[in-house]
mmCIF file of C-alpha atoms and ligand atoms in Angstrom:
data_model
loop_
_atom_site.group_PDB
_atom_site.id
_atom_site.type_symbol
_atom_site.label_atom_id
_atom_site.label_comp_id
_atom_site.label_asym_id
_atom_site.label_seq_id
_atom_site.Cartn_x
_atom_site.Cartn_y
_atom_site.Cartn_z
ATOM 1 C CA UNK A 56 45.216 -35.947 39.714
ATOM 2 C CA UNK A 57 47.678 -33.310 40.003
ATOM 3 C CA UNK A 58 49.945 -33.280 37.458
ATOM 4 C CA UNK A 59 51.949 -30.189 36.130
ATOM 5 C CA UNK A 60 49.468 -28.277 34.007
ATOM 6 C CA UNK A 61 47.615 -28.312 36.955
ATOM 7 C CA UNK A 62 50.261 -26.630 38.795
ATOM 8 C CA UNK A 63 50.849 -24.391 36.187
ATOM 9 C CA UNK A 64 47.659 -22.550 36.062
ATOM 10 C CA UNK A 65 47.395 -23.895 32.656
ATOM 11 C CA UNK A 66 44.814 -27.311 32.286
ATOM 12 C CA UNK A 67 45.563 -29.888 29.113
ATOM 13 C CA UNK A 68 42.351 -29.282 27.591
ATOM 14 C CA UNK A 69 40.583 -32.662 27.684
ATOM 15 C CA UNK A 70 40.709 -34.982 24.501
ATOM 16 C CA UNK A 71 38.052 -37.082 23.654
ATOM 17 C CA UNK A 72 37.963 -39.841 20.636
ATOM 18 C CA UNK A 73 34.859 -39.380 18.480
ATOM 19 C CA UNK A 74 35.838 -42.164 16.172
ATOM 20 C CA UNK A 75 39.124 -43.762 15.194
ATOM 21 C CA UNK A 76 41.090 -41.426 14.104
ATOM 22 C CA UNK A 77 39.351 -37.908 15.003
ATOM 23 C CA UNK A 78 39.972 -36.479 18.093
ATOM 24 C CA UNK A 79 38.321 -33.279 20.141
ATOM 25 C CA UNK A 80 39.870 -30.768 21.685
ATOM 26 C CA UNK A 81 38.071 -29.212 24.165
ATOM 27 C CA UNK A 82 38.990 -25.819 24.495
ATOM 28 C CA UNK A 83 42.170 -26.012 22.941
ATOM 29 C CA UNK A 84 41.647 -22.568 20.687
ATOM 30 C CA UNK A 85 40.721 -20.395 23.943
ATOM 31 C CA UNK A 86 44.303 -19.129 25.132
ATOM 32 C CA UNK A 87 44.967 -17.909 21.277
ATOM 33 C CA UNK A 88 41.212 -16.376 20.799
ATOM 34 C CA UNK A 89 42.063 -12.748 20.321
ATOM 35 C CA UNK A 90 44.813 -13.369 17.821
ATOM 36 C CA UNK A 91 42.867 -15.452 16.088
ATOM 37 C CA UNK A 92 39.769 -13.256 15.773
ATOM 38 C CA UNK A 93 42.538 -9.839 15.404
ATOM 39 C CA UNK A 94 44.080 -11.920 12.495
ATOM 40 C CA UNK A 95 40.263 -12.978 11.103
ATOM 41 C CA UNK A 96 39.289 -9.312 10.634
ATOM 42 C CA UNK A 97 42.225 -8.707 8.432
ATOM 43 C CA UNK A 98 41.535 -11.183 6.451
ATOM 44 C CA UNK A 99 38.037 -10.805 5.197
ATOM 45 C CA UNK A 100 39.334 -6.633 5.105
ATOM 46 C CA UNK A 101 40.759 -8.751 1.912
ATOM 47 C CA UNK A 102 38.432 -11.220 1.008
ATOM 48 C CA UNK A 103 35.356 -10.680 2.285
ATOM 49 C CA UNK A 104 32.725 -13.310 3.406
ATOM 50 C CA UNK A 105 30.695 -14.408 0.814
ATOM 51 C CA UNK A 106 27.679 -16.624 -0.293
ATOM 52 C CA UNK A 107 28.863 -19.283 -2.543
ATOM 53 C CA UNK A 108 26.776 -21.280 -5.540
ATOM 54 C CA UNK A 109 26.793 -25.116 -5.836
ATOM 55 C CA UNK A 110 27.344 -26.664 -8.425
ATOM 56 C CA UNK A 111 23.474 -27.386 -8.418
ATOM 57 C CA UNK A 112 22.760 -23.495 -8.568
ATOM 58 C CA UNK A 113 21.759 -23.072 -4.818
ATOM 59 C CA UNK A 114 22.962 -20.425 -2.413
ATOM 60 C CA UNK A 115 25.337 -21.394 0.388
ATOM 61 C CA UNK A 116 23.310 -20.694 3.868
ATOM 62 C CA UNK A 117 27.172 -20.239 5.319
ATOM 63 C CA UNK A 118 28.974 -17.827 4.056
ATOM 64 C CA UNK A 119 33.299 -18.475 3.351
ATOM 65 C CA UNK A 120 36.265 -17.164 3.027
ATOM 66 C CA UNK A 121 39.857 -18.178 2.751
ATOM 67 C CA UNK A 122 43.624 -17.766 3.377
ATOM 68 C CA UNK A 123 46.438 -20.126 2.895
ATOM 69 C CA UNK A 124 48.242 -20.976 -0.958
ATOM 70 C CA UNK A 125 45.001 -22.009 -1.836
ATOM 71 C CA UNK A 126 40.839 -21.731 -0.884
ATOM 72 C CA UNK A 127 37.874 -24.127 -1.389
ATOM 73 C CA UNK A 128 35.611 -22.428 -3.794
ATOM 74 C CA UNK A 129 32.292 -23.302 -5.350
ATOM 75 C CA UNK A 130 30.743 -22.368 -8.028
ATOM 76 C CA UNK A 131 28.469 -23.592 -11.113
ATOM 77 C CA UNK A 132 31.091 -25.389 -12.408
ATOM 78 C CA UNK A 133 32.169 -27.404 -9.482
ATOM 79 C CA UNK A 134 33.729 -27.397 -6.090
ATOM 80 C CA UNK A 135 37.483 -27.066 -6.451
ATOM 81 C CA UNK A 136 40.905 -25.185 -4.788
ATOM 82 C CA UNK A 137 41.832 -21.847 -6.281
ATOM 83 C CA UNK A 138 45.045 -20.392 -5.751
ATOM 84 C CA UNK A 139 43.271 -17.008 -6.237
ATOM 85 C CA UNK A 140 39.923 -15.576 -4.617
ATOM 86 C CA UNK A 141 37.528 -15.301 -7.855
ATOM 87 C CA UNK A 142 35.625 -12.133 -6.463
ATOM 88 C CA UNK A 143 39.156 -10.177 -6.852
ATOM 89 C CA UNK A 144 41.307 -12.225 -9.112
ATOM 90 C CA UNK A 145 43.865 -11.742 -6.621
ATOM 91 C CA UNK A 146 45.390 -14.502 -4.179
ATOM 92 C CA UNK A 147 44.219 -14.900 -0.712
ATOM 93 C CA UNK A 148 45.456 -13.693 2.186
ATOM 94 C CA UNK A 149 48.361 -15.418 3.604
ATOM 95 C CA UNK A 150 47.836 -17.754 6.415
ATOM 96 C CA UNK A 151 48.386 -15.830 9.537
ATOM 97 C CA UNK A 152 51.095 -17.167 12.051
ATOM 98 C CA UNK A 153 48.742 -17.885 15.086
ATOM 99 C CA UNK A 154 46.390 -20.278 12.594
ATOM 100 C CA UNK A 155 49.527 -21.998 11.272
ATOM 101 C CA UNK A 156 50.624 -22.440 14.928
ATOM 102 C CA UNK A 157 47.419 -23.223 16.727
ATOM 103 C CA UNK A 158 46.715 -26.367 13.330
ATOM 104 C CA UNK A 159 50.352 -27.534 13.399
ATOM 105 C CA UNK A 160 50.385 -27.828 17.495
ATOM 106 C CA UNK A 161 46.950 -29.821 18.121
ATOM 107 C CA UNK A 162 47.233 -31.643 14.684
ATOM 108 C CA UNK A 163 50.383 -33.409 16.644
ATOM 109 C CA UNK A 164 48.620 -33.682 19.635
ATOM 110 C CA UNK A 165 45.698 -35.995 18.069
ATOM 111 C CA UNK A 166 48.292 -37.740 16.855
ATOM 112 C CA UNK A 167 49.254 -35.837 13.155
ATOM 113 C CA UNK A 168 52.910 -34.574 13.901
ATOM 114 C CA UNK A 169 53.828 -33.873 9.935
ATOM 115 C CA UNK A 170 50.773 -32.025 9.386
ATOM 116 C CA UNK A 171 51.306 -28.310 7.321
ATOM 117 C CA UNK A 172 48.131 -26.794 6.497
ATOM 118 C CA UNK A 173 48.374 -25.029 3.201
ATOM 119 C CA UNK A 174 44.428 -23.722 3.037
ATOM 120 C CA UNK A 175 42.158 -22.238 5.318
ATOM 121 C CA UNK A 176 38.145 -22.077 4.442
ATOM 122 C CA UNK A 177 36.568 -19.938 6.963
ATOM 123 C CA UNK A 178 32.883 -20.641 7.711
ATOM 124 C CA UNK A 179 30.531 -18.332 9.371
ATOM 125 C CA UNK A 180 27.044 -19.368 9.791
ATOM 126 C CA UNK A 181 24.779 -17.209 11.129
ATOM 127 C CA UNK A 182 21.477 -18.091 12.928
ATOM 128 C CA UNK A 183 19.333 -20.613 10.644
ATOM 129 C CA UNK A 184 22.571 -21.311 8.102
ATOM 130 C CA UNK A 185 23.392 -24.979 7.881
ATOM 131 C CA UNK A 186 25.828 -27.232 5.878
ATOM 132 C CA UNK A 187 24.706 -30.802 4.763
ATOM 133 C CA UNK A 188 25.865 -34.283 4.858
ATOM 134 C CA UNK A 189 28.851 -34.288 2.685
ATOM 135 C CA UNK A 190 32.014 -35.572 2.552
ATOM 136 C CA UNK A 191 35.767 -33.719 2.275
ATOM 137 C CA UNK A 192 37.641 -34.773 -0.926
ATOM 138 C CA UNK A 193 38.719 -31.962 -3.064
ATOM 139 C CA UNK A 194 42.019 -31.924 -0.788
ATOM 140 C CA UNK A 195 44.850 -34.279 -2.994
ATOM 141 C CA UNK A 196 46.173 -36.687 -0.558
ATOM 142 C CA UNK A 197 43.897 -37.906 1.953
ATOM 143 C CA UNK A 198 46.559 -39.123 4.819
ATOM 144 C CA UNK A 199 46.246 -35.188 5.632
ATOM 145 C CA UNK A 200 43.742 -34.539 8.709
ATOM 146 C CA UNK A 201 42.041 -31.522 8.566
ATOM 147 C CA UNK A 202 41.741 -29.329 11.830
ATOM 148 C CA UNK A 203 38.892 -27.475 12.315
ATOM 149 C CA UNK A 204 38.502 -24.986 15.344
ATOM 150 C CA UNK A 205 34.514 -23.576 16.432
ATOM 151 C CA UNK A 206 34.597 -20.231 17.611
ATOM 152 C CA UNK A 207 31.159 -17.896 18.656
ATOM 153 C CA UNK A 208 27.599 -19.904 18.728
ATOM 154 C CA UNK A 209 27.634 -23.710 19.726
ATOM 155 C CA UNK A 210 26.410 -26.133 16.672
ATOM 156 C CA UNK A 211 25.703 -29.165 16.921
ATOM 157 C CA UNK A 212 27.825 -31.126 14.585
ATOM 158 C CA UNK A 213 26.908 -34.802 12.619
ATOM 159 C CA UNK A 214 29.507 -36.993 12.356
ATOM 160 C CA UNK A 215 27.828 -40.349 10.464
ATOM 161 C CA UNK A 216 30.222 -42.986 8.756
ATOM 162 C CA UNK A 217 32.058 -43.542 4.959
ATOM 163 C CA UNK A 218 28.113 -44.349 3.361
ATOM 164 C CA UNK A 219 25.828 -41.187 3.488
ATOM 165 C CA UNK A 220 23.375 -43.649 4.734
ATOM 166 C CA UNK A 221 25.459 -44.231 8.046
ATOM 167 C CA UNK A 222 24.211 -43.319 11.312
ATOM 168 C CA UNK A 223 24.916 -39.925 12.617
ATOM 169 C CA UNK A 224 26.361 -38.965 16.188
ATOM 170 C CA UNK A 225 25.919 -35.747 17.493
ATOM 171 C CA UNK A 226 28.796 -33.435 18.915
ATOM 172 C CA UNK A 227 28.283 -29.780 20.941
ATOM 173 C CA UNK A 228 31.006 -27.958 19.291
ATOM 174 C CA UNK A 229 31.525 -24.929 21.556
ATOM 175 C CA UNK A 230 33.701 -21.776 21.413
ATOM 176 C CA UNK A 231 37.176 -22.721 21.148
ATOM 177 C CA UNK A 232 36.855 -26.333 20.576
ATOM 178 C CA UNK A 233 39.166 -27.670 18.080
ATOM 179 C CA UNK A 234 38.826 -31.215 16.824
ATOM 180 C CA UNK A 235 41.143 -33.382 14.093
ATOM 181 C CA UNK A 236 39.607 -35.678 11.616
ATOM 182 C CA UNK A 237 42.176 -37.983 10.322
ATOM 183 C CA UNK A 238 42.574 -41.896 9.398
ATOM 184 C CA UNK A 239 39.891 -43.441 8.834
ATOM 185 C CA UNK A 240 37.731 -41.031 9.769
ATOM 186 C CA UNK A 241 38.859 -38.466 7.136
ATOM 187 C CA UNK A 242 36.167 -39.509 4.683
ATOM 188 C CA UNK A 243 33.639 -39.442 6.931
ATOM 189 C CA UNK A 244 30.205 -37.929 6.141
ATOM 190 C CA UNK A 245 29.682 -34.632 7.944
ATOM 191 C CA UNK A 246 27.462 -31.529 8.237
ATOM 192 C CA UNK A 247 25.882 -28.961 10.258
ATOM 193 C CA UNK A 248 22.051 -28.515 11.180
ATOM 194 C CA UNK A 249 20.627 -25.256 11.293
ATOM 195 C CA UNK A 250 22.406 -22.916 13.837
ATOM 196 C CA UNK A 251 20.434 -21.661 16.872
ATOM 197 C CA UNK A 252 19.915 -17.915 17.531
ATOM 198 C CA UNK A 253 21.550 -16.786 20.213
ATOM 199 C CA UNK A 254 24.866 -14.328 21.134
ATOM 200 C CA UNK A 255 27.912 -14.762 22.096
ATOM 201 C CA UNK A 256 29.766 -12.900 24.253
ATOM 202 C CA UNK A 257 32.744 -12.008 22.482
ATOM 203 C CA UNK A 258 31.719 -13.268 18.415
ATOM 204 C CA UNK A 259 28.307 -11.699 18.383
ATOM 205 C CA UNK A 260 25.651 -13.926 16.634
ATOM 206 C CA UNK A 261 27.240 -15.975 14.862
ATOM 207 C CA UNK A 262 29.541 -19.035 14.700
ATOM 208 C CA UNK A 263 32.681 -19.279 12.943
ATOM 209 C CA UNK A 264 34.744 -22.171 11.829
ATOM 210 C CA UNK A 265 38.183 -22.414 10.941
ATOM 211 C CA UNK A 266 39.288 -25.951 8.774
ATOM 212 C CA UNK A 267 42.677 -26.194 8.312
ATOM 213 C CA UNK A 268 43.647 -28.658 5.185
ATOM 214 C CA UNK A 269 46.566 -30.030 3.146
ATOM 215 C CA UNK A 270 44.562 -29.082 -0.566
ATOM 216 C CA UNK A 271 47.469 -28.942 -3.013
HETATM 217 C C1 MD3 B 549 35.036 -34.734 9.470
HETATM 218 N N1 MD3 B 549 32.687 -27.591 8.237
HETATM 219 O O1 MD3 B 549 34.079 -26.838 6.083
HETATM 220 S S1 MD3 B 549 33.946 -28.679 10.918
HETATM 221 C C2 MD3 B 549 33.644 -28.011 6.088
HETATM 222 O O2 MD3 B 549 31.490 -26.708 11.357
HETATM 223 C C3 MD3 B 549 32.851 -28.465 7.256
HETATM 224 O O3 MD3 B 549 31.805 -25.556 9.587
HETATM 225 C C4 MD3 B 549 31.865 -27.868 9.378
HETATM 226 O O4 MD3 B 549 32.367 -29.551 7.234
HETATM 227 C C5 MD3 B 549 31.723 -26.618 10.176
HETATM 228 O O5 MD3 B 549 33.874 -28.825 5.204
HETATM 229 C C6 MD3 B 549 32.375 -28.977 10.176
HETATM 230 C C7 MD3 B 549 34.341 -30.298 11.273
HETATM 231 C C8 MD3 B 549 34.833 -31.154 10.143
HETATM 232 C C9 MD3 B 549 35.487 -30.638 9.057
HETATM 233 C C10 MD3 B 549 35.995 -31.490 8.092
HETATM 234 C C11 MD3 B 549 35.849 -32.869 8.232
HETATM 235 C C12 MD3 B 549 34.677 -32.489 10.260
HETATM 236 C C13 MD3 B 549 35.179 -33.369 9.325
HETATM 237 C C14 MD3 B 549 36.375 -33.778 7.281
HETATM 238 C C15 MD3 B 549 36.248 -35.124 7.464
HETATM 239 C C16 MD3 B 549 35.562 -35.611 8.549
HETATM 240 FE FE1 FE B 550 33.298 -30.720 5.642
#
């Protein structure tokens, strides 16, 4: 059908419903991917990537960052939000407009129209990293979504149910696919398998992942 994105040179990126609540996005980061990777370089010019511990004492495969009031950090201790970035003391970089914009905007489109993201944890996996089966609840009110947006490699992403035990559906999440997990899907188990080698054309080899969250 013709309708007026159509017209407009500009296509609504198609939504599809993984589960109730959590929406995808197809494509929906794409028009804003320069800014957002400009506006990624500055950042980790502040706080670099790094390879967290778990509580546990193993080494994070993916290696984070953050920017926003807060950032997810883990460490021997526990998994927690940190107004400052432990490797400097210092707090992390402020959330760049164009992130702000780009969570606010589709958050309301899948259905979240108070959403305001006050932490970003910035993923980048590189070929063989992976993140396992876990669920999201360090963040203090759970009627938040988060927004997360896939830029560089594809992964395939698990998406089981509120038991680790659940079974798992499989998602390609592509290069400027942005999805929101919300409702009752916010507590849903989650992870990552092991990345595929490959390049991409404008990221390089390796896949990075923006989650938006409401932590404090
Ligand atoms: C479903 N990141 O940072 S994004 C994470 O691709 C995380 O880097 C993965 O899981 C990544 O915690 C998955 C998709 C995602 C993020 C948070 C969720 C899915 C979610 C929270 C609840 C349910
Ligand atoms: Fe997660």
């Amino acid at each position: 059908m013709l309708d007026l994105f159509e017209m407009l040179g500009t296509p609504e990126p198609s939504t599809e419903i993984m589960a109730d609540g959590a929406v995808l996005l197809r494509g929906a980061a794409l028009p804003f991917e320069a800014d957002l990777l400009s506006a990624l370089t500055e950042i980790t010019e502040q706080a670099p990537f790094r390879h967290m511990v778990t509580p546990g004492g193993f080494v994070m495969s993916v290696a984070m960052t953050n920017c926003g009031t807060a950032g997810w950090v883990t460490d021997r201790t526990g998994y927690r939000y940190d107004r400052n970035d432990p490797r400097s003391g210092r707090p992390w970089p402020v959330m760049p407009d164009c992130f702000f914009a780009l969570a606010v905007t589709t958050a309301a489109r899948a259905g979240y129209p108070d959403f305001r993201p006050d932490a970003c944890l910035i993923n980048r996996y590189e070929p063989g990293a992976r993140l396992s089966l876990h669920q999201d609840r360090n963040e203090r009110d759970f009627a938040n979504p988060i927004v997360s947006v896939s830029l560089g490699l594809p992964a395939t992403f698990q998406f089981g149910g509120l038991e680790r035990t659940d079974p798992v559906r499989r998602y390609a999440l592509r290069h400027g696919d942005v999805a929101v997990w919300g409702g009752p899907s916010r507590l849903f188990y989650h992870g990552v398998p092991e990345l595929r080698d490959g390049v991409h054309g404008t990221v390089g080899r390796m896949r990075l992942n923006l989650t938006f969250r409401g932590a404090l």
